[in-house]
XYZ file of C-alpha atoms in Angstrom:
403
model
C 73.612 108.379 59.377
C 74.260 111.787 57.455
C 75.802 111.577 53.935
C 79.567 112.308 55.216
C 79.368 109.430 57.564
C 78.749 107.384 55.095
C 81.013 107.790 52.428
C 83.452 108.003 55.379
C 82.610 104.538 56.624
C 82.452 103.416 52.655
C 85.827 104.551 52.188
C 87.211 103.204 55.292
C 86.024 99.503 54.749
C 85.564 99.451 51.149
C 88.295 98.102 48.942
C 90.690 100.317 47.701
C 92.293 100.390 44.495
C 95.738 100.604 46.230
C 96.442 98.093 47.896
C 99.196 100.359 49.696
C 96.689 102.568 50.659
C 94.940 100.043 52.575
C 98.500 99.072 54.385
C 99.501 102.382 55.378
C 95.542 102.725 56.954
C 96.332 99.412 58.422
C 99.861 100.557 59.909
C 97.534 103.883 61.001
C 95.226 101.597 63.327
C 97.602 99.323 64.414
C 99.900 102.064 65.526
C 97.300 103.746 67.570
C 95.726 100.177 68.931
C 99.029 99.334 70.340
C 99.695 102.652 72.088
C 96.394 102.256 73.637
C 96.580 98.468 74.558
C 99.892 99.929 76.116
C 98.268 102.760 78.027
C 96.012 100.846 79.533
C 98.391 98.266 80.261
C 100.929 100.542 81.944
C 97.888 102.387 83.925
C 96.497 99.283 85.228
C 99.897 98.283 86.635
C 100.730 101.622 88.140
C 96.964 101.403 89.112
C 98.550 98.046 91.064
C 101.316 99.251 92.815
C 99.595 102.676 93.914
C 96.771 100.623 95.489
C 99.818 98.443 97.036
C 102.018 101.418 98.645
C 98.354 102.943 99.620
C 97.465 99.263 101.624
C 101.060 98.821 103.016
C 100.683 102.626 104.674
C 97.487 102.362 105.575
C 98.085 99.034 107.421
C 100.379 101.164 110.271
C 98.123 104.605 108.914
C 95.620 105.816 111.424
C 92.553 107.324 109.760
C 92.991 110.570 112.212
C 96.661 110.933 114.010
C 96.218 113.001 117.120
C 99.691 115.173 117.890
C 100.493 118.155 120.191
C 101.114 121.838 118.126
C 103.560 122.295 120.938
C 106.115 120.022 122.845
C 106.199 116.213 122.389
C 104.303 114.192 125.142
C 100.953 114.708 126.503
C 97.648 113.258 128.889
C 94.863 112.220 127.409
C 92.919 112.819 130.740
C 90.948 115.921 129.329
C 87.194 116.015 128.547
C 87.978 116.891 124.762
C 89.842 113.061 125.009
C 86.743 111.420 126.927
C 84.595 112.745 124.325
C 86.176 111.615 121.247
C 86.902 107.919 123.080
C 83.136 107.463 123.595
C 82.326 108.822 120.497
C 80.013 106.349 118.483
C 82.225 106.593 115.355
C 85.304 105.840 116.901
C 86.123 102.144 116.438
C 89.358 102.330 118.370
C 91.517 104.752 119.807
C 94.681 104.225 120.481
C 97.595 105.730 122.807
C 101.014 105.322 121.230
C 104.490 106.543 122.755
C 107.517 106.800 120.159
C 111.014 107.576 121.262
C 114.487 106.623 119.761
C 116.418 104.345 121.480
C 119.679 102.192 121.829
C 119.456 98.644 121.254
C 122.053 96.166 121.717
C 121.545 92.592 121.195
C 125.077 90.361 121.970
C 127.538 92.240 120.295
C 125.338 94.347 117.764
C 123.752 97.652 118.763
C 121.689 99.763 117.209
C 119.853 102.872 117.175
C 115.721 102.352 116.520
C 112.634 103.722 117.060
C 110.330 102.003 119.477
C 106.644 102.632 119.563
C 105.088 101.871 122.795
C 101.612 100.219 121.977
C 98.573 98.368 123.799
C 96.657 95.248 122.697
C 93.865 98.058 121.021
C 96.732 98.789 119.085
C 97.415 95.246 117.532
C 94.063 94.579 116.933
C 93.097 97.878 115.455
C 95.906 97.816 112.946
C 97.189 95.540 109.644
C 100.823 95.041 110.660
C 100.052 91.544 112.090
C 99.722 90.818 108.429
C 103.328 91.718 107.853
C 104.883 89.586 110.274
C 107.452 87.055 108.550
C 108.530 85.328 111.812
C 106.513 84.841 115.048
C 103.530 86.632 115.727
C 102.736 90.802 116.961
C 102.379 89.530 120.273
C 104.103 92.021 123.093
C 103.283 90.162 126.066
C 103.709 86.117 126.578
C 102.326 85.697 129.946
C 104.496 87.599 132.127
C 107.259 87.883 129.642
C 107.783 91.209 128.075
C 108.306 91.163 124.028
C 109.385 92.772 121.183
C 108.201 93.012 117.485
C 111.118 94.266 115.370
C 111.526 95.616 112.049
C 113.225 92.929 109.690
C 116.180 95.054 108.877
C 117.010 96.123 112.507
C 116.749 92.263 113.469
C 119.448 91.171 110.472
C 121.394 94.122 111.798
C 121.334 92.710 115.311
C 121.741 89.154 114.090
C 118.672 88.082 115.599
C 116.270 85.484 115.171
C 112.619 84.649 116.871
C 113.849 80.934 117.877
C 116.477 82.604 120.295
C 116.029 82.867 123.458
C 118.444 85.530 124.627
C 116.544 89.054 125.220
C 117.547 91.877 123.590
C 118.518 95.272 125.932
C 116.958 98.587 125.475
C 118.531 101.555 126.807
C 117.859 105.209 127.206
C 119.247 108.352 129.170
C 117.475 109.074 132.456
C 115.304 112.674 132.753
C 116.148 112.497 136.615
C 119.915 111.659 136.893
C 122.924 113.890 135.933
C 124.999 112.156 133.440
C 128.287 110.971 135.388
C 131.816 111.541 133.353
C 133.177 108.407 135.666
C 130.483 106.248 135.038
C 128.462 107.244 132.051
C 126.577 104.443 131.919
C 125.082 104.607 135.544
C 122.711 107.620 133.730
C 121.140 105.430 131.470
C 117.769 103.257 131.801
C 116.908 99.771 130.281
C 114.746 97.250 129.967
C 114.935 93.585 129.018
C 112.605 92.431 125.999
C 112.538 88.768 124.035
C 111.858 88.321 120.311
C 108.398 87.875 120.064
C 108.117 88.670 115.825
C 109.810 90.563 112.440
C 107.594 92.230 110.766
C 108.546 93.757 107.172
C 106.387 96.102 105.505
C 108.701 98.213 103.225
C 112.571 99.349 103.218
C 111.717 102.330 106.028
C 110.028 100.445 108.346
C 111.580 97.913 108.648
C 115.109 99.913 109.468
C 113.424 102.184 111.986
C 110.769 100.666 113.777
C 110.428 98.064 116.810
C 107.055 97.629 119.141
C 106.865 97.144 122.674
C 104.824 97.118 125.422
C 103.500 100.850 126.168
C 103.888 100.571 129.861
C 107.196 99.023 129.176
C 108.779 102.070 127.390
C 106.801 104.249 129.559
C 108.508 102.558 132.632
C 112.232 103.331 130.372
C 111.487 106.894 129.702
C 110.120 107.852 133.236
C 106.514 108.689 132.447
C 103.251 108.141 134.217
C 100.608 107.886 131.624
C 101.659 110.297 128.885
C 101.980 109.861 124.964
C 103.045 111.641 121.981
C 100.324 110.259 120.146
C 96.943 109.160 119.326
C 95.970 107.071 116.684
C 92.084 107.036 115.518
C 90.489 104.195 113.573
C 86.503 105.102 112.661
C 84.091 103.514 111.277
C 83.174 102.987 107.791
C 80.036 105.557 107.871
C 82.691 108.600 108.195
C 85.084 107.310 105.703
C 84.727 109.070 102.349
C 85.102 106.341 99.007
C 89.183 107.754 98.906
C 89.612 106.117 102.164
C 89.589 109.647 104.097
C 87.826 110.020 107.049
C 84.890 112.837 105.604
C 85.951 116.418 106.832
C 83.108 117.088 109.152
C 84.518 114.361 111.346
C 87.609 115.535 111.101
C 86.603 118.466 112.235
C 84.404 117.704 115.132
C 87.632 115.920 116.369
C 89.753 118.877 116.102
C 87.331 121.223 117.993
C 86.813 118.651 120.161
C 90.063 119.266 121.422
C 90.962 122.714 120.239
C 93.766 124.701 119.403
C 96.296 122.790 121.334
C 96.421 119.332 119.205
C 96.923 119.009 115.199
C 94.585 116.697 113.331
C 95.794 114.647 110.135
C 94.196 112.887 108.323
C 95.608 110.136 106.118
C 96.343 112.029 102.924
C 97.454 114.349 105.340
C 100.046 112.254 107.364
C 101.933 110.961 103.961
C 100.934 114.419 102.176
C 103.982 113.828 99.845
C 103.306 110.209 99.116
C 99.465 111.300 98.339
C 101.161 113.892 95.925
C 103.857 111.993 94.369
C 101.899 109.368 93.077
C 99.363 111.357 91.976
C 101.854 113.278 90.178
C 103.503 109.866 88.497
C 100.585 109.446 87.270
C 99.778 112.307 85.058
C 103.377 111.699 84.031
C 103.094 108.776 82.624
C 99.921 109.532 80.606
C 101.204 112.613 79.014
C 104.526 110.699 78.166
C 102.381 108.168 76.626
C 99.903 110.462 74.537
C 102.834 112.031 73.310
C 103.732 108.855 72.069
C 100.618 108.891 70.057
C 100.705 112.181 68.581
C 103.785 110.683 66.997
C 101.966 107.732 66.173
C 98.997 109.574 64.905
C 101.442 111.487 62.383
C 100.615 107.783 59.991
C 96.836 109.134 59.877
C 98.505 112.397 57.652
C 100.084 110.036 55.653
C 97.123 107.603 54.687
C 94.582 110.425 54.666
C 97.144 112.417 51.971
C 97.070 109.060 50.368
C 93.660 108.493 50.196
C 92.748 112.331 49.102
C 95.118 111.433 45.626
C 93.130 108.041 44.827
C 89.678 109.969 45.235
C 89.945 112.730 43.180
C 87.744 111.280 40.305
C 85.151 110.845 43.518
C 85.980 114.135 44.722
C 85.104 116.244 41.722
C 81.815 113.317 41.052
C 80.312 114.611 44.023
C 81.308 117.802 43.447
C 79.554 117.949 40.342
C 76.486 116.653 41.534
C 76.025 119.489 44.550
C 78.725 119.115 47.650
C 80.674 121.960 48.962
C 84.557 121.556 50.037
C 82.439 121.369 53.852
C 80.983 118.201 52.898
C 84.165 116.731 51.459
C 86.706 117.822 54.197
C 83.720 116.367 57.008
C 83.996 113.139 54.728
C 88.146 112.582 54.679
C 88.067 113.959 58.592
C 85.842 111.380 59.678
C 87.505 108.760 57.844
C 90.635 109.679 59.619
C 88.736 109.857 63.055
C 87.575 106.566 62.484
C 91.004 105.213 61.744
C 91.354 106.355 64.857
C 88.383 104.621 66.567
C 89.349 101.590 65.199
C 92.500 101.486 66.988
C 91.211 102.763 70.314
C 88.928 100.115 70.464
C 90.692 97.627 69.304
C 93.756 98.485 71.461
C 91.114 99.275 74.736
C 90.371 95.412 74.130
C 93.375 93.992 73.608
C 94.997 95.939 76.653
C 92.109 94.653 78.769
C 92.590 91.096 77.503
C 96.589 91.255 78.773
C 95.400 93.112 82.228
C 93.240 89.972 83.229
C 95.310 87.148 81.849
C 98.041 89.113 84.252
C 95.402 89.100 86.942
C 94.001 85.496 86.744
C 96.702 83.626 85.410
C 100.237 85.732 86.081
C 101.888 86.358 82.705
C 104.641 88.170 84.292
C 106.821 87.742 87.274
C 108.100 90.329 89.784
C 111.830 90.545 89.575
C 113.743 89.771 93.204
C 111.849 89.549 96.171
C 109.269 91.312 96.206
C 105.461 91.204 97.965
C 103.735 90.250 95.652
C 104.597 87.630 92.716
C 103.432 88.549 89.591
C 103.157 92.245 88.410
C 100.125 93.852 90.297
C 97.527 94.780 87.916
C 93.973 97.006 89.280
C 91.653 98.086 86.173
C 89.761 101.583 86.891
C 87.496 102.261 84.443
C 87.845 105.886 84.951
C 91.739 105.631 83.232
C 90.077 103.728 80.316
C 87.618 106.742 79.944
C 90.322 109.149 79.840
C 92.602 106.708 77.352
C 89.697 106.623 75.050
C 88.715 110.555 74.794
C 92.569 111.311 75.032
C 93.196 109.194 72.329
C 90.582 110.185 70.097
C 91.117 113.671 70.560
C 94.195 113.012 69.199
C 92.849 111.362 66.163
C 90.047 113.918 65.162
C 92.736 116.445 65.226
C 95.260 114.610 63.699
C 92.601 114.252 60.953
C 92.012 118.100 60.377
C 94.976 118.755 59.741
C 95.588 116.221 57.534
C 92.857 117.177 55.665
C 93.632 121.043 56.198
C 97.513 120.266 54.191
C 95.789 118.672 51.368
């Protein structure tokens, strides 16, 4: 320990002879130890609802989505397909047909979008998770059935426990639309309740599942898609979730110029962004908070600088330079600082898992989850900490530069 450090660390901890002195250095840490314990607090829940909105997503989120560059349906019947079905890293692969259609169920009607799906599909995906009545079930035996998106069922005024099938309709490709008889153009298909899923807001207006051959049988197609959906395995999945970008690549030449190849990140690109961007909002709303905070360290150091004078011009008569006196008072101040960011690092991590084990605050409404979602990354605690106390050492020069 060099000489400043000392005499810092003396000063600091030593008694002063004013006892306001030792208040306003008091207010100084406590200032700064509550805007930490508050940063980390407020990144850890944000840290909880990002990794929430990333696992609701992901649960109806391919790891590669498969569409065509041009036009809407396609075969899968090529040899670039074979190849990437039989492909040891693909765990499932998935043909999906979407199309909007007209739904009426008694006297409701409404306009959704139903995704034509296989039992690959169910199994590969999370949404059976998110199913609040029934089960994701599209076939009961020889029964046809429908999985419906919570919002579109309380539209329709329908309920799993009926037993009146809802009717799907769509124009005909093949059949001239008749001004006498408009309806005599249109397709449909019968389909009973079979679950309600609920994911978020979005989904569960727009989307309802059914059998693929089903709405393939409604729209007049043989074996097309607009779709693929890829699920690999864990070896090609980089630690963000992302399938790595050689095998996204080897898909995409796989089946050439024809097809676009997203990724996740890619598919909800502005999602990806947006929170990302919340983020670095919130922290630099927050360490502006504690520049304003840090403004007390001026204040004490000034303080301090009037009660040491008799020291000051002590140890300048026995040797030290105005370098060794301004490291001493800016290391004090730095360590006012450190103080606090430990002390405020601790007590913010002592809130995040009484949240997480116990629940000290409740989710308002209805919502997913109960209590306030709460994920620690040690990373954000990192960047708290040097954040923090870059704000403190420089806080301390210039206090120490206006005196």
């Amino acid at each position: 320990m060099n000489l400043s450090t000392f005499i810092a660390r003396r000063y600091l901890f030593a008694k002063k002879s004013h006892n306001v002195i030792n208040i306003i250095s008091g207010i100084s840490a406590a200032g700064i130890a509550i805007g930490c314990a508050a940063l980390v607090v407020i990144m850890s829940i944000y840290n909880g609802f990002d990794s929430i909105i990333r696992t609701l997503y992901n649960s109806y989120t391919p790891d590669l989505l498969v569409t065509p560059t041009e036009g809407k349906v396609f075969t899968t019947d090529s040899e670039g397909f074979y190849e990437i079905r039989h492909d040891t890293a693909v765990l499932s692969f998935c043909e999906v047909l979407e199309e909007n259609v007209f739904v009426t169920y008694g006297d409701s009607h409404i306009v959704a979008t139903a995704r034509g799906v296989d039992s690959v599909y169910i199994s590969a995906t999370g949404l059976k998770d998110y199913v609040v009545e029934g089960n994701f079930e599209l076939e009961f035996g020889a029964l046809k059935q429908v999985v419906i998106g919570r919002t579109l069922a309380q539209e329709l005024g329908l309920k799993i426990a009926f037993v009146s099938p809802l009717e799907v309709y769509f124009p005909s490709r093949t059949v001239d639309v008749s001004t006498v008889n408009p309806f005599a153009s249109l397709r449909s298909e019968r389909l009973h309740p079979g679950g309600i899923i609920s994911l978020d807001q979005n989904f569960d207006k727009k989307y309802m599942f059914l059998p693929v051959e089903t709405l393939r049988s409604l729209l007049e197609y043989d074996n097309e898609v607009t779709s693929v959906e890829i699920y690999a395995d864990p070896d090609v999945i980089a630690p963000n979730g992302v399938v790595t970008a050689d095998f996204q690549k080897k898909v995409s030449a796989a089946l050439g110029d024809s097809f676009s190849v997203k990724n996740r990140q890619q598919q909800n690109e502005s999602l990806y962004k947006l929170l990302s961007y919340e983020k670095i909002a919130i922290y630099a709303i927050l360490l502006f908070v504690m520049i304003i905070i840090s403004c007390n360290i001026f204040g004490s150091l000034s303080m301090l600088i009037i009660e040491k004078r008799d020291d000051i011009e002590i140890l300048r008569s026995m040797g030290a330079d105005d370098r060794l006196i301004k490291k001493i008072f800016v290391k004090e101040g730095w360590m006012i600082s450190l103080l606090g960011i430990v002390v405020g690092i601790a007590l913010g991590l002592l809130v995040c898992l009484l949240q997480q084990k116990v629940g000290l605050v409740k989710m308002p409404g209805n919502f997913i989850v109960e209590y306030y979602p709460v994920v620690i990354r040690w990373s954000d605690i990192l960047v708290i900490a040097g954040g923090v106390g870059l704000i403190g050492y420089l806080a301390a020069v210039v206090s120490r530069a206006a005196n």
